[in-house]
PDB file of C-alpha atoms in Angstrom:
ATOM      1  CA  MET A   1       0.000   0.000   0.000  1.00  0.00           C
ATOM      2  CA  LEU A   2       2.889   2.373   0.774  1.00  0.00           C
ATOM      3  CA  LEU A   3       4.461   1.738  -2.648  1.00  0.00           C
ATOM      4  CA  LYS A   4       1.129   2.497  -4.304  1.00  0.00           C
ATOM      5  CA  TRP A   5       0.999   5.811  -2.435  1.00  0.00           C
ATOM      6  CA  PHE A   6       4.520   6.735  -3.647  1.00  0.00           C
ATOM      7  CA  LYS A   7       3.606   5.921  -7.254  1.00  0.00           C
ATOM      8  CA  ASP A   8       0.414   8.009  -7.143  1.00  0.00           C
ATOM      9  CA  GLU A   9       0.881  10.863  -9.621  1.00  0.00           C
ATOM     10  CA  GLU A  10      -2.332  12.809  -9.052  1.00  0.00           C
ATOM     11  CA  GLY A  11      -1.680  16.511  -8.781  1.00  0.00           C
ATOM     12  CA  GLN A  12       1.721  16.250 -10.392  1.00  0.00           C
ATOM     13  CA  GLY A  13       0.528  18.162 -13.455  1.00  0.00           C
ATOM     14  CA  MET A  14      -0.752  21.036 -11.336  1.00  0.00           C
ATOM     15  CA  VAL A  15       2.567  21.265  -9.519  1.00  0.00           C
ATOM     16  CA  GLU A  16       4.404  21.391 -12.836  1.00  0.00           C
ATOM     17  CA  TYR A  17       2.110  24.158 -14.092  1.00  0.00           C
ATOM     18  CA  GLY A  18       2.671  26.046 -10.857  1.00  0.00           C
ATOM     19  CA  LEU A  19       6.441  25.780 -11.236  1.00  0.00           C
ATOM     20  CA  ILE A  20       6.254  26.989 -14.834  1.00  0.00           C
ATOM     21  CA  ILE A  21       4.130  29.984 -13.811  1.00  0.00           C
ATOM     22  CA  ALA A  22       6.538  30.790 -10.990  1.00  0.00           C
ATOM     23  CA  LEU A  23       9.496  30.636 -13.393  1.00  0.00           C
ATOM     24  CA  ILE A  24       7.734  32.926 -15.864  1.00  0.00           C
ATOM     25  CA  ALA A  25       6.939  35.379 -13.057  1.00  0.00           C
ATOM     26  CA  ILE A  26      10.586  35.443 -11.970  1.00  0.00           C
ATOM     27  CA  VAL A  27      11.753  36.066 -15.542  1.00  0.00           C
ATOM     28  CA  VAL A  28       9.251  38.923 -15.958  1.00  0.00           C
ATOM     29  CA  ILE A  29      10.285  40.525 -12.656  1.00  0.00           C
ATOM     30  CA  VAL A  30      13.984  40.324 -13.542  1.00  0.00           C
ATOM     31  CA  ALA A  31      13.348  41.716 -17.032  1.00  0.00           C
ATOM     32  CA  LEU A  32      11.364  44.642 -15.623  1.00  0.00           C
ATOM     33  CA  ALA A  33      14.023  45.329 -13.031  1.00  0.00           C
ATOM     34  CA  LEU A  34      16.736  45.406 -15.686  1.00  0.00           C
ATOM     35  CA  LEU A  35      14.815  47.205 -18.424  1.00  0.00           C
ATOM     36  CA  GLY A  36      12.654  49.474 -16.259  1.00  0.00           C
ATOM     37  CA  PRO A  37      15.040  52.438 -16.140  1.00  0.00           C
ATOM     38  CA  LYS A  38      15.643  52.273 -19.901  1.00  0.00           C
ATOM     39  CA  ILE A  39      11.912  52.174 -20.607  1.00  0.00           C
ATOM     40  CA  ARG A  40      11.361  55.087 -18.202  1.00  0.00           C
ATOM     41  CA  ASP A  41      14.024  57.115 -20.023  1.00  0.00           C
ATOM     42  CA  ILE A  42      12.387  56.441 -23.389  1.00  0.00           C
ATOM     43  CA  PHE A  43       9.018  57.648 -22.094  1.00  0.00           C
ATOM     44  CA  ASN A  44      10.589  60.717 -20.484  1.00  0.00           C
ATOM     45  CA  ARG A  45      12.361  61.693 -23.736  1.00  0.00           C
ATOM     46  CA  THR A  46       9.137  61.187 -25.686  1.00  0.00           C
ATOM     47  CA  ASN A  47       7.241  63.328 -23.200  1.00  0.00           C
ATOM     48  CA  GLU A  48       9.856  66.087 -23.415  1.00  0.00           C
ATOM     49  CA  ALA A  49       9.765  66.000 -27.227  1.00  0.00           C
ATOM     50  CA  LEU A  50       5.971  66.284 -27.185  1.00  0.00           C
ATOM     51  CA  ASP A  51       6.146  69.181 -24.730  1.00  0.00           C
ATOM     52  CA  ASP A  52       8.701  70.968 -26.936  1.00  0.00           C
ATOM     53  CA  ALA A  53       6.572  70.402 -30.051  1.00  0.00           C
ATOM     54  CA  THR A  54       3.447  71.654 -28.258  1.00  0.00           C
ATOM     55  CA  GLU A  55       5.240  74.793 -27.071  1.00  0.00           C
ATOM     56  CA  ALA A  56       6.643  75.443 -30.554  1.00  0.00           C
ATOM     57  CA  ALA A  57       3.210  75.022 -32.127  1.00  0.00           C
ATOM     58  CA  ALA A  58       1.641  77.344 -29.555  1.00  0.00           C
ATOM     59  CA  ALA A  59       4.350  79.957 -30.120  1.00  0.00           C
ATOM     60  CA  GLY A  60       3.957  79.716 -33.897  1.00  0.00           C
ATOM     61  CA  ALA A  61       0.190  80.083 -33.749  1.00  0.00           C
ATOM     62  CA  GLY A  62       0.371  83.046 -31.403  1.00  0.00           C
ATOM     63  CA  GLY A  63       3.010  84.932 -33.327  1.00  0.00           C
TER      64      GLY A  63
END
């Protein structure tokens, strides 16, 4: 009976799926930690460029 209990594989698939999800979560967290500052810089430069273009358009329309 003890050997049968050790060979029982019910729930093994769910554990494997859980491990895969955990691994994916770790990879995403590491990627965001490494790429986060670069992505922030890209958005900041885009925002500054849009602000400059808006100010130039407003100055051109008013002048």
